[in-house]
PDB file of C-alpha atoms in Angstrom:
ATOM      1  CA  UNK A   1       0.000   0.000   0.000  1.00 52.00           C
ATOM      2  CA  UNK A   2       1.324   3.255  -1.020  1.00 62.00           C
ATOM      3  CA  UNK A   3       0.755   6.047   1.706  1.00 63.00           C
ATOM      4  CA  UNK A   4       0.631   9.820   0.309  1.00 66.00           C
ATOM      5  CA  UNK A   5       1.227  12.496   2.592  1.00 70.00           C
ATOM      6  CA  UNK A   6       0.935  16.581   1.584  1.00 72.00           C
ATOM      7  CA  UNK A   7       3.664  17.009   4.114  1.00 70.00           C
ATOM      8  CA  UNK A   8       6.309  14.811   2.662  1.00 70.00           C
ATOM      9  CA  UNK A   9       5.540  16.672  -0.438  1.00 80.00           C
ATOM     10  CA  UNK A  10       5.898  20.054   0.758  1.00 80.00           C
ATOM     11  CA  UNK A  11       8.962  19.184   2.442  1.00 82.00           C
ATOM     12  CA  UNK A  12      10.448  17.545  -0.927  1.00 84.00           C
ATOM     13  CA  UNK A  13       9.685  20.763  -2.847  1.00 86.00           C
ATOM     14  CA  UNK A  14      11.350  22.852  -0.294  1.00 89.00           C
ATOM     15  CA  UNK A  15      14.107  20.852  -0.527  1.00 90.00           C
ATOM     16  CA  UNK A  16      14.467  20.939  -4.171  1.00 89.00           C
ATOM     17  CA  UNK A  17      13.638  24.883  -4.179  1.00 91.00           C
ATOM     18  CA  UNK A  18      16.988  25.593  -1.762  1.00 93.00           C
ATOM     19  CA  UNK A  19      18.943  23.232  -3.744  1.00 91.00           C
ATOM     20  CA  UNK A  20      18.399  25.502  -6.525  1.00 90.00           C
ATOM     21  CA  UNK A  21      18.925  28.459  -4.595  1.00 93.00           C
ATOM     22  CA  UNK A  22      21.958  27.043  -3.623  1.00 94.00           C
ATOM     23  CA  UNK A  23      22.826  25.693  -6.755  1.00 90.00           C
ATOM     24  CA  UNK A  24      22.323  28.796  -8.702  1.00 91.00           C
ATOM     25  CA  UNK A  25      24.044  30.881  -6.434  1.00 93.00           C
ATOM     26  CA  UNK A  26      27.658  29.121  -6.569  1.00 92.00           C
ATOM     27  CA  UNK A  27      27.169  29.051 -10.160  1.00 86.00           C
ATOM     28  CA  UNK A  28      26.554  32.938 -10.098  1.00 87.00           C
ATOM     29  CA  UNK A  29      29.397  33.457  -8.038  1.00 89.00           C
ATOM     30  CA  UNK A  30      31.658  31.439 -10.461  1.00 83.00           C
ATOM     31  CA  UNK A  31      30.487  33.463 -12.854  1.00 78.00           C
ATOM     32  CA  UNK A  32      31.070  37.098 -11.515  1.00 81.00           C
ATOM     33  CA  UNK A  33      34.375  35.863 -10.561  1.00 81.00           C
ATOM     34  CA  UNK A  34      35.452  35.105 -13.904  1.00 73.00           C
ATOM     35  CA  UNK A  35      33.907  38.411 -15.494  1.00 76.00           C
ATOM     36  CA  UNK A  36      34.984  40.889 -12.961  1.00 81.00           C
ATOM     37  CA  UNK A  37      38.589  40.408 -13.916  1.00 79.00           C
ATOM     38  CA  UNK A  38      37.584  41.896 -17.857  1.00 74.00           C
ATOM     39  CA  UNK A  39      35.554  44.691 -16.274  1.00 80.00           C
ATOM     40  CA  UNK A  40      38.604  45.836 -13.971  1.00 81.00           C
ATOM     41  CA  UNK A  41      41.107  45.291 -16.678  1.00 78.00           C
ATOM     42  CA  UNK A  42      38.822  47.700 -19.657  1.00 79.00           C
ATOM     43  CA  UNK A  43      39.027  50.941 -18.005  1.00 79.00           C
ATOM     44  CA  UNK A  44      43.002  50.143 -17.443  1.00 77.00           C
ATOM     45  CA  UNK A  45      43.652  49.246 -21.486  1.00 75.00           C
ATOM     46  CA  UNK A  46      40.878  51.379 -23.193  1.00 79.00           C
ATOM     47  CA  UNK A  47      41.118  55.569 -23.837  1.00 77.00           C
ATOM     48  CA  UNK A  48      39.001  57.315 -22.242  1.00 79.00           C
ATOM     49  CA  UNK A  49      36.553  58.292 -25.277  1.00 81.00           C
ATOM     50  CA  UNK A  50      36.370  54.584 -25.528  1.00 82.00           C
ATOM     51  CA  UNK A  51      35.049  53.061 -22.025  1.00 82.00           C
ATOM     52  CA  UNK A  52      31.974  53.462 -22.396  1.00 87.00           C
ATOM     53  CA  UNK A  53      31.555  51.762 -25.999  1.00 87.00           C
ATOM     54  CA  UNK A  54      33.764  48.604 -24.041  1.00 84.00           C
ATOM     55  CA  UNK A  55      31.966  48.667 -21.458  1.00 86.00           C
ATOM     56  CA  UNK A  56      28.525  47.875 -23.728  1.00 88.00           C
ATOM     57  CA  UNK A  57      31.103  45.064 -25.587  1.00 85.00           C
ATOM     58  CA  UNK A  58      31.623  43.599 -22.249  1.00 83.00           C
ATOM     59  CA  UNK A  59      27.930  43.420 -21.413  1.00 85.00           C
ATOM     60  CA  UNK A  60      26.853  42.400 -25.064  1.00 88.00           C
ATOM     61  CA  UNK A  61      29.513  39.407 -24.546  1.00 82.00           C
ATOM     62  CA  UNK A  62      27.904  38.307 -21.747  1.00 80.00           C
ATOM     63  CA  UNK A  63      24.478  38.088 -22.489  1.00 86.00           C
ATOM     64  CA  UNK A  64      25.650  36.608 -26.198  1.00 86.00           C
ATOM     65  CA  UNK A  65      27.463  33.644 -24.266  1.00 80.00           C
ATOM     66  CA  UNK A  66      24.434  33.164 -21.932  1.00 81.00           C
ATOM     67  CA  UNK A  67      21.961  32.892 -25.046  1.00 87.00           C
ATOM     68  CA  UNK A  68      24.318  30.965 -26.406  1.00 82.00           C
ATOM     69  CA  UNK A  69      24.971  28.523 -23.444  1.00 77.00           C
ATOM     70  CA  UNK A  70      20.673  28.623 -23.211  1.00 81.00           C
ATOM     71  CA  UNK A  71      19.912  27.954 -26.989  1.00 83.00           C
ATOM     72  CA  UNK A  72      22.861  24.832 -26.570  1.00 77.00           C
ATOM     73  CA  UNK A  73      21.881  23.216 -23.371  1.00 75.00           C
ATOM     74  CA  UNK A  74      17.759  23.446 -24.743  1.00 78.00           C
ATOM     75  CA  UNK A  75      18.707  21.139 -27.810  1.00 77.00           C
ATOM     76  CA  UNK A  76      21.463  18.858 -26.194  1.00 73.00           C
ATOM     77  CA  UNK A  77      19.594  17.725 -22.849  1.00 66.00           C
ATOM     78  CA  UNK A  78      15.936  17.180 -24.450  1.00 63.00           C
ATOM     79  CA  UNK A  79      15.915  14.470 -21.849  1.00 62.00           C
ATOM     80  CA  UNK A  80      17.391  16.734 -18.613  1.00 59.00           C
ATOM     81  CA  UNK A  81      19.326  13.767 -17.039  1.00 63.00           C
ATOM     82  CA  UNK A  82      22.614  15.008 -17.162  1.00 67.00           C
ATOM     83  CA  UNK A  83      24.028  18.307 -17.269  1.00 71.00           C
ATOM     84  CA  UNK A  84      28.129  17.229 -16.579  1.00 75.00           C
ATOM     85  CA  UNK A  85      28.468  17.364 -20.702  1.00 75.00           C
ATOM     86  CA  UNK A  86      27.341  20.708 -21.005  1.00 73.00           C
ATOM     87  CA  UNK A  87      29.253  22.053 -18.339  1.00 77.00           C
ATOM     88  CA  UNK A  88      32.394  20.534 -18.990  1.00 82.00           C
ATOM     89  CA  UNK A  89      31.850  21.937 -22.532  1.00 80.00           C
ATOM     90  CA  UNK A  90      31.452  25.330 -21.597  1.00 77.00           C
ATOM     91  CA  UNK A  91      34.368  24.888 -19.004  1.00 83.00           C
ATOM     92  CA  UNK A  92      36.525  24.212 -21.576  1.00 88.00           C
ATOM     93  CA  UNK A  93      35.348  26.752 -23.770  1.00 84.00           C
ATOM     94  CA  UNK A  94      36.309  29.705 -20.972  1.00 81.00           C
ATOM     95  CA  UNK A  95      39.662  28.367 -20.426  1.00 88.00           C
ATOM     96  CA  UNK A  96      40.177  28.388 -24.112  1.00 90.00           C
ATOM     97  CA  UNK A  97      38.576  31.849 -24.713  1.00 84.00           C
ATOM     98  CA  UNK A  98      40.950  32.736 -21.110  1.00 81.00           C
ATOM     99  CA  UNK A  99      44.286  32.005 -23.001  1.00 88.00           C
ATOM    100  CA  UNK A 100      43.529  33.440 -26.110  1.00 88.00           C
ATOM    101  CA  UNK A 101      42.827  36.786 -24.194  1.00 80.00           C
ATOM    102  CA  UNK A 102      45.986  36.105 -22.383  1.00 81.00           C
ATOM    103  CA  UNK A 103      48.440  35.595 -25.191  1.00 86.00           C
ATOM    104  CA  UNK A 104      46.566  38.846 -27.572  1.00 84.00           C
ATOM    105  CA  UNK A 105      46.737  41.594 -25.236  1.00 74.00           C
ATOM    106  CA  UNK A 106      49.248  42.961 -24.510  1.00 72.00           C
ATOM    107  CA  UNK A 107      48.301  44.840 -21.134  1.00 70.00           C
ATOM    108  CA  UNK A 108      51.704  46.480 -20.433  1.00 74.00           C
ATOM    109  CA  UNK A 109      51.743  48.057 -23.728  1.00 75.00           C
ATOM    110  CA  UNK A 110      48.150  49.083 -24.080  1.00 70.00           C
ATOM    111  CA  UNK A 111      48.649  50.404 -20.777  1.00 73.00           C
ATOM    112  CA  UNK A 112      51.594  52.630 -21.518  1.00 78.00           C
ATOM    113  CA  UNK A 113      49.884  53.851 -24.442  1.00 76.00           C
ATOM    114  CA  UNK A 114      47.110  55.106 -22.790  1.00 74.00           C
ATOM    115  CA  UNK A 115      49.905  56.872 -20.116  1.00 77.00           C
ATOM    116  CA  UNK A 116      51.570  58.871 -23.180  1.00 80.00           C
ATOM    117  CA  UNK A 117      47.972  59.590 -24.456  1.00 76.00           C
ATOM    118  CA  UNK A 118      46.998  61.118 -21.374  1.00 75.00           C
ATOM    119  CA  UNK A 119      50.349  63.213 -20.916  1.00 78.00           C
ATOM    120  CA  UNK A 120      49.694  64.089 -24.089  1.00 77.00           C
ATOM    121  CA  UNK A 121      46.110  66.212 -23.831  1.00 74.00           C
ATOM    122  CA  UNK A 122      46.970  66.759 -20.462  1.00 73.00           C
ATOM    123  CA  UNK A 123      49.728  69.548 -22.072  1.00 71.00           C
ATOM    124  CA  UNK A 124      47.857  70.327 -24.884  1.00 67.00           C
ATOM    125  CA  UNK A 125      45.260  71.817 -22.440  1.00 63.00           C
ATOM    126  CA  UNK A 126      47.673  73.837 -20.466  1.00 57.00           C
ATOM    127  CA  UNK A 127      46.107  77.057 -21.634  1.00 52.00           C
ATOM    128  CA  UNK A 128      42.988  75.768 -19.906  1.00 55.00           C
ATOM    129  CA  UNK A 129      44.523  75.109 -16.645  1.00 53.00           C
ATOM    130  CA  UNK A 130      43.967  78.844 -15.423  1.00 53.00           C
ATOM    131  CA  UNK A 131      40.562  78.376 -16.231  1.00 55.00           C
ATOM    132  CA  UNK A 132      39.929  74.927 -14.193  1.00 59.00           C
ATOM    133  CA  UNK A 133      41.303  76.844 -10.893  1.00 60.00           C
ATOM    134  CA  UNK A 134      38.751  79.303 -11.572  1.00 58.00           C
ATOM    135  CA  UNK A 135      35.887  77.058 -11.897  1.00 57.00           C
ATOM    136  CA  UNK A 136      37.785  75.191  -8.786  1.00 60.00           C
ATOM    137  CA  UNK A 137      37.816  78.775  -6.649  1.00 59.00           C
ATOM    138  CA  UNK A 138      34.357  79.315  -7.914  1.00 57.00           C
ATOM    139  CA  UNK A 139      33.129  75.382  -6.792  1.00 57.00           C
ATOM    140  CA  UNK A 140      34.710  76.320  -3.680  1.00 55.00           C
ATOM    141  CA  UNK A 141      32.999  79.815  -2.612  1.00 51.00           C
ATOM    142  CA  UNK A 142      29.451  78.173  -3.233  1.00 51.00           C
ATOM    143  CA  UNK A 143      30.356  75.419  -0.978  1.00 54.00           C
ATOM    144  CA  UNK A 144      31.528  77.323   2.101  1.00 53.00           C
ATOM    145  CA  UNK A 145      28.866  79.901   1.377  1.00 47.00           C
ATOM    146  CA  UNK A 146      26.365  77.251   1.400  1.00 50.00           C
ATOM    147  CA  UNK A 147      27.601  76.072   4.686  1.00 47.00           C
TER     148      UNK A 147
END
């Protein structure tokens, strides 16, 4: 005789509700660990015109590769039993994407550049120095006068 209970039910879906919790949140984490790294290093390599265009790249990237990882796992695990494939796949695919970044840029150089850049407008804008520690003075005043 089989005996049903609403309690062992409720206690199975619970269970299977935090394991996804759980589940999804270590995968989350993995993820943000492996993406913070590219958002740290763009402002570093990229001029400053420039940032905010990488910054949308970045972001485009990410939600192409989570389509992409979506659209793949829907037609390879039609029956849901195992998901090690996929994520070995996908594994493989960041480490491979991870050394191709690492042996095309050049981060010392690119950084560098942007240095010289920098130095560069930074005296070509002399003229308008005098002019910044007016607007400074001026900043300044309306501050302690709004005190």
């Amino acid at each position: 005789m089989i005996f049903y209970s609403p309690l062992l039910t409720l206690v199975s879906l619970i269970t299977l509700l935090l394991s996804l919790i759980v589940t999804m949140l270590i995968v989350l984490k993995i993820m943000n660990v492996y993406r913070s790294p590219a958002v740290a290093l763009m402002p570093d390599v990229t001029p400053k015109p420039l940032r905010s265009k990488g910054n949308a790249i970045i972001n485009l990237m990410g939600a192409a590769g989570g389509i992409i990882a979506l659209i793949y796992m829907t037609f390879t695990n039609s029956d849901y039993n195992s998901y090690t494939l996929t994520f070995i796949i996908l594994s493989v695919l960041m480490i491979v994407f991870l050394l191709i970044f690492l042996f095309n840029v050049k981060e010392n150089k690119l950084v560098e550049e942007r240095i010289e850049e920098e130095k560069k407008a930074k005296s070509s804008s002399k003229s308008s120095k005098s002019s910044n520690r007016i607007y400074n003075s001026i900043n300044k005043w309306n501050r302690i006068n709004i005190k």
